[in-house]
Amino acid sequence: MRRHLRLLRIFIANSLQLELEYRLNLAMNALNAVLTFAVGLVVLYVLFQQAGSVGGWSFEEALALFGVFLFFEGIIDLFLYPNLSKLPEAIRTGALDFMLLKPVSVQFLVSFRYASLWQVPELFIGLGLIAYSMAALDRLTAASALLGLVFLLCGAVVLYAVWFMLTTTAFWFVKVENVPELFHSIFAAGRFPISAFPPWIRLLLTFVVPVAFITSVPAEAAVGRLDWTTGAQAVAAAVVAFAASRAFWRLALRGYTSASS
C-alpha cells in the first residue's frame, strides 16, 4: 500500500508538471465546473419550488446529493477517463505488454497512471456543497463528516470497480468505448433522489447499476437519513465490487494474448 501511494504521488506530480504547460486549461475547467454547478443548482431549485419535496427529500438534503454527484463526476474526469479510456487501445496495440513487465500491480498502473488535475475544482465544489448542506441542516459535526467520508470512499470504490470491469471487457470485445459511456449516462440519474423513481427503476439503480450505493448512500449519511441496514449493504457492496474487479482482471489476463505474438 505504501509503495502504491508513493507511486501515486509521483504520477500526480508528473501529470501536474505536464499540465502546467497549459495553464489556460485550469481556468477553463474551473469555469466549466462552476457552470455545471450553477445549471444543476438552478434545475434543483426550480424542481423543488414546484414540488416542495422530491422522493421525501428536502431542498437542503438534495443539495448534499448533488454535491456527492459533482464529487464523483470529478473523480471520473480526474482518473477514470484519463486512464481507463486508454486500456482498449493498449490491448489492441500490445502496449499492455510493457506494463505487464513492471514490478507493480498492473491494475494499479492502468487505473492511476495519469491524472487530469484540471478537474480538481469539481471535487472541491462538490465537497463544499455537501458541507453547506450539512451546515444548513445543522449536521456539520466531526462525527457526521467522518461518516460521510466513509461512505464517499465506499461509493468511490463501487464506481471505480464498475467502470473498471466494464472497460476490462475490451480483452474479449475489441470496441467497448461506448460501454462506460452508457454507464456514465445512467449515472447521471444519481443527481436526484433514488426514492423519487418508480420501484422498478429504484431496483435497477441499486442492484443492477449501483448508482444508489455511489451517490445516495453517502448523501444520506451526510444529512442523517442513513439507516444502518443500508449502510452495511453499502460497505458490503464496496468490498464485493472491488473483489470482483480484481477477480475479473485476473481472469482477463489469463486469457490475454499479446498483440505482438
CSV table of C-alpha atoms in Angstrom, one decimal:
chain,number,residue,atom,x,y,z
A,1,MET,CA,0.0,0.0,0.0
A,2,ARG,CA,2.8,2.4,0.9
A,3,ARG,CA,4.6,1.7,-2.3
A,4,HIS,CA,1.4,2.4,-4.3
A,5,LEU,CA,0.8,5.7,-2.5
A,6,ARG,CA,4.3,6.7,-3.3
A,7,LEU,CA,3.8,5.9,-7.0
A,8,LEU,CA,0.5,7.8,-7.0
A,9,ARG,CA,2.3,10.9,-5.7
A,10,ILE,CA,4.9,10.5,-8.5
A,11,PHE,CA,2.2,10.0,-11.1
A,12,ILE,CA,0.3,13.1,-9.9
A,13,ALA,CA,3.5,15.2,-9.8
A,14,ASN,CA,4.3,14.1,-13.4
A,15,SER,CA,0.8,14.9,-14.5
A,16,LEU,CA,1.0,18.3,-12.8
A,17,GLN,CA,4.3,19.1,-14.5
A,18,LEU,CA,2.8,18.3,-17.9
A,19,GLU,CA,-0.4,20.2,-17.4
A,20,LEU,CA,1.3,23.3,-16.1
A,21,GLU,CA,2.3,23.9,-19.7
A,22,TYR,CA,-1.4,24.6,-20.4
A,23,ARG,CA,-2.5,26.8,-17.6
A,24,LEU,CA,-5.4,28.2,-19.5
A,25,ASN,CA,-7.0,24.7,-19.1
A,26,LEU,CA,-7.2,25.3,-15.4
A,27,ALA,CA,-9.3,28.5,-15.8
A,28,MET,CA,-11.4,26.8,-18.5
A,29,ASN,CA,-12.1,23.7,-16.4
A,30,ALA,CA,-12.8,25.8,-13.3
A,31,LEU,CA,-15.3,27.8,-15.3
A,32,ASN,CA,-16.9,24.7,-16.7
A,33,ALA,CA,-17.2,23.2,-13.1
A,34,VAL,CA,-18.8,26.4,-11.9
A,35,LEU,CA,-21.2,26.5,-14.9
A,36,THR,CA,-22.1,22.8,-14.3
A,37,PHE,CA,-22.8,23.6,-10.7
A,38,ALA,CA,-24.8,26.7,-11.4
A,39,VAL,CA,-27.0,25.0,-14.0
A,40,GLY,CA,-27.6,21.9,-11.8
A,41,LEU,CA,-28.4,24.2,-8.9
A,42,VAL,CA,-31.0,26.1,-10.9
A,43,VAL,CA,-32.6,22.9,-12.1
A,44,LEU,CA,-32.8,21.6,-8.5
A,45,TYR,CA,-34.2,25.0,-7.2
A,46,VAL,CA,-36.9,25.1,-9.9
A,47,LEU,CA,-37.8,21.4,-9.3
A,48,PHE,CA,-38.2,21.9,-5.5
A,49,GLN,CA,-40.0,25.2,-5.9
A,50,GLN,CA,-42.7,23.4,-7.8
A,51,ALA,CA,-42.8,20.1,-5.9
A,52,GLY,CA,-41.8,21.1,-2.3
A,53,SER,CA,-40.0,17.8,-1.8
A,54,VAL,CA,-38.8,15.1,-4.1
A,55,GLY,CA,-38.9,11.5,-3.0
A,56,GLY,CA,-39.2,12.6,0.6
A,57,TRP,CA,-36.0,14.8,0.3
A,58,SER,CA,-36.0,18.5,1.1
A,59,PHE,CA,-34.1,21.0,-1.0
A,60,GLU,CA,-31.3,21.3,1.6
A,61,GLU,CA,-30.9,17.5,1.6
A,62,ALA,CA,-30.9,17.3,-2.1
A,63,LEU,CA,-28.0,19.8,-2.2
A,64,ALA,CA,-25.8,17.2,-0.4
A,65,LEU,CA,-26.9,14.6,-3.0
A,66,PHE,CA,-26.0,17.0,-5.8
A,67,GLY,CA,-22.6,17.7,-4.1
A,68,VAL,CA,-21.9,13.9,-4.0
A,69,PHE,CA,-22.8,13.6,-7.6
A,70,LEU,CA,-20.4,16.5,-8.6
A,71,PHE,CA,-17.7,15.0,-6.4
A,72,PHE,CA,-17.9,11.7,-8.3
A,73,GLU,CA,-18.1,13.5,-11.7
A,74,GLY,CA,-14.8,15.0,-10.7
A,75,ILE,CA,-13.4,11.5,-9.8
A,76,ILE,CA,-14.5,10.3,-13.3
A,77,ASP,CA,-12.8,13.2,-15.0
A,78,LEU,CA,-9.7,13.1,-12.8
A,79,PHE,CA,-8.8,9.4,-13.0
A,80,LEU,CA,-11.3,7.2,-14.7
A,81,TYR,CA,-11.5,8.8,-18.1
A,82,PRO,CA,-7.7,9.7,-18.5
A,83,ASN,CA,-6.6,6.1,-17.6
A,84,LEU,CA,-9.3,3.5,-18.4
A,85,SER,CA,-10.1,5.1,-21.8
A,86,LYS,CA,-6.6,4.1,-22.8
A,87,LEU,CA,-6.9,0.4,-21.9
A,88,PRO,CA,-8.7,-0.9,-25.0
A,89,GLU,CA,-6.0,0.8,-27.2
A,90,ALA,CA,-3.2,-0.7,-25.0
A,91,ILE,CA,-4.7,-4.1,-25.5
A,92,ARG,CA,-5.1,-3.7,-29.3
A,93,THR,CA,-1.6,-2.3,-29.9
A,94,GLY,CA,0.3,-4.5,-27.4
A,95,ALA,CA,1.3,-1.5,-25.2
A,96,LEU,CA,-0.1,-3.5,-22.2
A,97,ASP,CA,2.8,-6.0,-22.7
A,98,PHE,CA,5.2,-3.4,-21.3
A,99,MET,CA,3.0,-2.7,-18.3
A,100,LEU,CA,3.0,-6.5,-17.5
A,101,LEU,CA,6.8,-6.4,-17.1
A,102,LYS,CA,6.6,-3.7,-14.4
A,103,PRO,CA,7.2,-4.9,-10.8
A,104,VAL,CA,3.9,-3.3,-9.6
A,105,SER,CA,0.2,-4.1,-9.8
A,106,VAL,CA,-0.8,-3.7,-13.5
A,107,GLN,CA,-4.3,-2.9,-12.4
A,108,PHE,CA,-3.0,0.0,-10.4
A,109,LEU,CA,-0.9,1.2,-13.4
A,110,VAL,CA,-3.8,1.1,-15.9
A,111,SER,CA,-6.1,2.9,-13.4
A,112,PHE,CA,-3.9,5.7,-11.9
A,113,ARG,CA,-1.0,6.4,-14.3
A,114,TYR,CA,-2.5,9.7,-15.4
A,115,ALA,CA,-4.4,12.4,-13.6
A,116,SER,CA,-6.3,15.2,-15.3
A,117,LEU,CA,-5.6,17.7,-12.5
A,118,TRP,CA,-7.6,20.5,-14.1
A,119,GLN,CA,-10.7,18.6,-13.0
A,120,VAL,CA,-9.9,19.1,-9.3
A,121,PRO,CA,-12.2,22.2,-8.9
A,122,GLU,CA,-15.2,20.0,-9.5
A,123,LEU,CA,-14.1,17.9,-6.5
A,124,PHE,CA,-13.9,20.9,-4.2
A,125,ILE,CA,-17.2,22.3,-5.4
A,126,GLY,CA,-18.9,19.0,-4.7
A,127,LEU,CA,-17.3,18.8,-1.2
A,128,GLY,CA,-18.2,22.4,-0.5
A,129,LEU,CA,-21.8,21.8,-1.4
A,130,ILE,CA,-22.0,18.8,0.8
A,131,ALA,CA,-20.6,20.8,3.7
A,132,TYR,CA,-23.0,23.7,3.0
A,133,SER,CA,-26.0,21.3,3.1
A,134,MET,CA,-24.8,19.7,6.3
A,135,ALA,CA,-24.4,23.2,7.9
A,136,ALA,CA,-27.9,24.2,6.7
A,137,LEU,CA,-29.4,21.1,8.3
A,138,ASP,CA,-27.3,21.6,11.5
A,139,ARG,CA,-25.5,18.3,10.7
A,140,LEU,CA,-21.9,19.7,10.3
A,141,THR,CA,-20.2,17.8,13.1
A,142,ALA,CA,-17.0,15.8,13.1
A,143,ALA,CA,-18.9,12.5,13.5
A,144,SER,CA,-21.2,13.3,10.6
A,145,ALA,CA,-18.4,14.4,8.4
A,146,LEU,CA,-16.4,11.2,9.2
A,147,LEU,CA,-19.4,9.1,8.4
A,148,GLY,CA,-20.0,10.9,5.2
A,149,LEU,CA,-16.3,10.4,4.2
A,150,VAL,CA,-16.5,6.7,4.9
A,151,PHE,CA,-19.5,6.3,2.6
A,152,LEU,CA,-17.9,8.6,0.0
A,153,LEU,CA,-15.0,6.2,0.0
A,154,CYS,CA,-17.3,3.2,-0.4
A,155,GLY,CA,-19.1,4.9,-3.3
A,156,ALA,CA,-15.8,5.7,-4.9
A,157,VAL,CA,-14.8,2.0,-4.7
A,158,VAL,CA,-18.1,0.9,-6.3
A,159,LEU,CA,-17.8,3.5,-9.0
A,160,TYR,CA,-14.2,2.5,-9.8
A,161,ALA,CA,-14.9,-1.2,-9.8
A,162,VAL,CA,-17.9,-1.0,-12.1
A,163,TRP,CA,-16.1,1.3,-14.5
A,164,PHE,CA,-13.0,-0.9,-14.4
A,165,MET,CA,-14.9,-4.1,-15.1
A,166,LEU,CA,-16.8,-2.6,-18.0
A,167,THR,CA,-13.6,-1.4,-19.6
A,168,THR,CA,-11.9,-4.7,-18.9
A,169,THR,CA,-14.3,-6.4,-21.3
A,170,ALA,CA,-12.0,-5.0,-24.0
A,171,PHE,CA,-10.0,-8.1,-23.6
A,172,TRP,CA,-12.8,-10.0,-25.3
A,173,PHE,CA,-14.5,-7.4,-27.3
A,174,VAL,CA,-12.5,-5.0,-29.5
A,175,LYS,CA,-14.7,-1.9,-29.3
A,176,VAL,CA,-16.0,-1.2,-25.8
A,177,GLU,CA,-15.5,2.5,-25.6
A,178,ASN,CA,-19.3,3.1,-25.6
A,179,VAL,CA,-20.0,0.8,-22.7
A,180,PRO,CA,-18.6,3.0,-19.9
A,181,GLU,CA,-20.3,5.9,-21.7
A,182,LEU,CA,-23.6,4.1,-21.3
A,183,PHE,CA,-22.9,3.6,-17.6
A,184,HIS,CA,-22.0,7.3,-17.3
A,185,SER,CA,-25.3,8.3,-18.9
A,186,ILE,CA,-27.2,6.2,-16.4
A,187,PHE,CA,-25.1,7.5,-13.6
A,188,ALA,CA,-26.5,11.0,-14.3
A,189,ALA,CA,-29.7,9.8,-12.6
A,190,GLY,CA,-27.6,9.9,-9.3
A,191,ARG,CA,-28.1,13.7,-9.0
A,192,PHE,CA,-31.7,13.0,-8.0
A,193,PRO,CA,-33.0,11.1,-5.0
A,194,ILE,CA,-33.4,7.4,-5.9
A,195,SER,CA,-36.6,7.3,-3.9
A,196,ALA,CA,-38.2,9.7,-6.5
A,197,PHE,CA,-38.1,7.0,-9.2
A,198,PRO,CA,-40.6,4.2,-9.7
A,199,PRO,CA,-39.9,0.9,-7.8
A,200,TRP,CA,-38.5,-1.0,-10.8
A,201,ILE,CA,-36.1,1.9,-11.6
A,202,ARG,CA,-35.0,2.0,-7.9
A,203,LEU,CA,-34.3,-1.7,-8.1
A,204,LEU,CA,-32.3,-1.2,-11.3
A,205,LEU,CA,-30.3,1.7,-9.9
A,206,THR,CA,-29.5,-0.2,-6.7
A,207,PHE,CA,-28.7,-3.7,-7.7
A,208,VAL,CA,-28.1,-3.7,-11.4
A,209,VAL,CA,-26.4,-0.3,-12.0
A,210,PRO,CA,-25.5,0.5,-8.4
A,211,VAL,CA,-25.9,4.3,-8.6
A,212,ALA,CA,-27.7,4.3,-5.2
A,213,PHE,CA,-24.6,3.0,-3.4
A,214,ILE,CA,-22.4,5.5,-5.2
A,215,THR,CA,-24.4,8.8,-4.7
A,216,SER,CA,-27.5,8.3,-2.5
A,217,VAL,CA,-25.9,6.4,0.4
A,218,PRO,CA,-23.1,9.0,1.0
A,219,ALA,CA,-25.6,11.8,0.8
A,220,GLU,CA,-27.9,10.0,3.3
A,221,ALA,CA,-25.0,9.5,5.7
A,222,ALA,CA,-24.1,13.2,5.5
A,223,VAL,CA,-27.6,14.5,6.2
A,224,GLY,CA,-28.6,11.9,8.8
A,225,ARG,CA,-31.0,9.9,6.6
A,226,LEU,CA,-29.0,6.7,6.5
A,227,ASP,CA,-30.2,3.6,8.3
A,228,TRP,CA,-27.6,1.0,9.4
A,229,THR,CA,-29.0,-1.7,7.2
A,230,THR,CA,-28.4,0.3,4.1
A,231,GLY,CA,-25.1,1.4,5.4
A,232,ALA,CA,-24.0,-2.2,5.9
A,233,GLN,CA,-25.2,-3.0,2.4
A,234,ALA,CA,-23.1,-0.1,1.0
A,235,VAL,CA,-20.0,-1.3,2.8
A,236,ALA,CA,-20.6,-4.9,1.6
A,237,ALA,CA,-21.2,-3.6,-2.0
A,238,ALA,CA,-17.8,-1.8,-1.9
A,239,VAL,CA,-16.0,-4.9,-0.7
A,240,VAL,CA,-17.7,-7.2,-3.2
A,241,ALA,CA,-17.3,-4.8,-6.1
A,242,PHE,CA,-13.6,-4.4,-5.5
A,243,ALA,CA,-13.0,-8.1,-5.1
A,244,ALA,CA,-15.0,-8.7,-8.3
A,245,SER,CA,-12.9,-6.2,-10.2
A,246,ARG,CA,-9.7,-7.9,-9.0
A,247,ALA,CA,-11.0,-11.4,-10.0
A,248,PHE,CA,-12.3,-10.1,-13.3
A,249,TRP,CA,-8.9,-8.6,-14.1
A,250,ARG,CA,-7.0,-11.8,-13.3
A,251,LEU,CA,-9.4,-13.7,-15.5
A,252,ALA,CA,-8.9,-11.3,-18.3
A,253,LEU,CA,-5.1,-11.5,-18.0
A,254,ARG,CA,-5.2,-15.3,-18.1
A,255,GLY,CA,-6.8,-15.2,-21.5
A,256,TYR,CA,-4.7,-12.3,-22.8
A,257,THR,CA,-2.6,-13.0,-25.9
A,258,SER,CA,-0.1,-10.3,-26.8
A,259,ALA,CA,-0.9,-8.3,-29.9
A,260,SER,CA,2.7,-8.7,-31.0
A,261,SER,CA,2.7,-12.5,-30.8
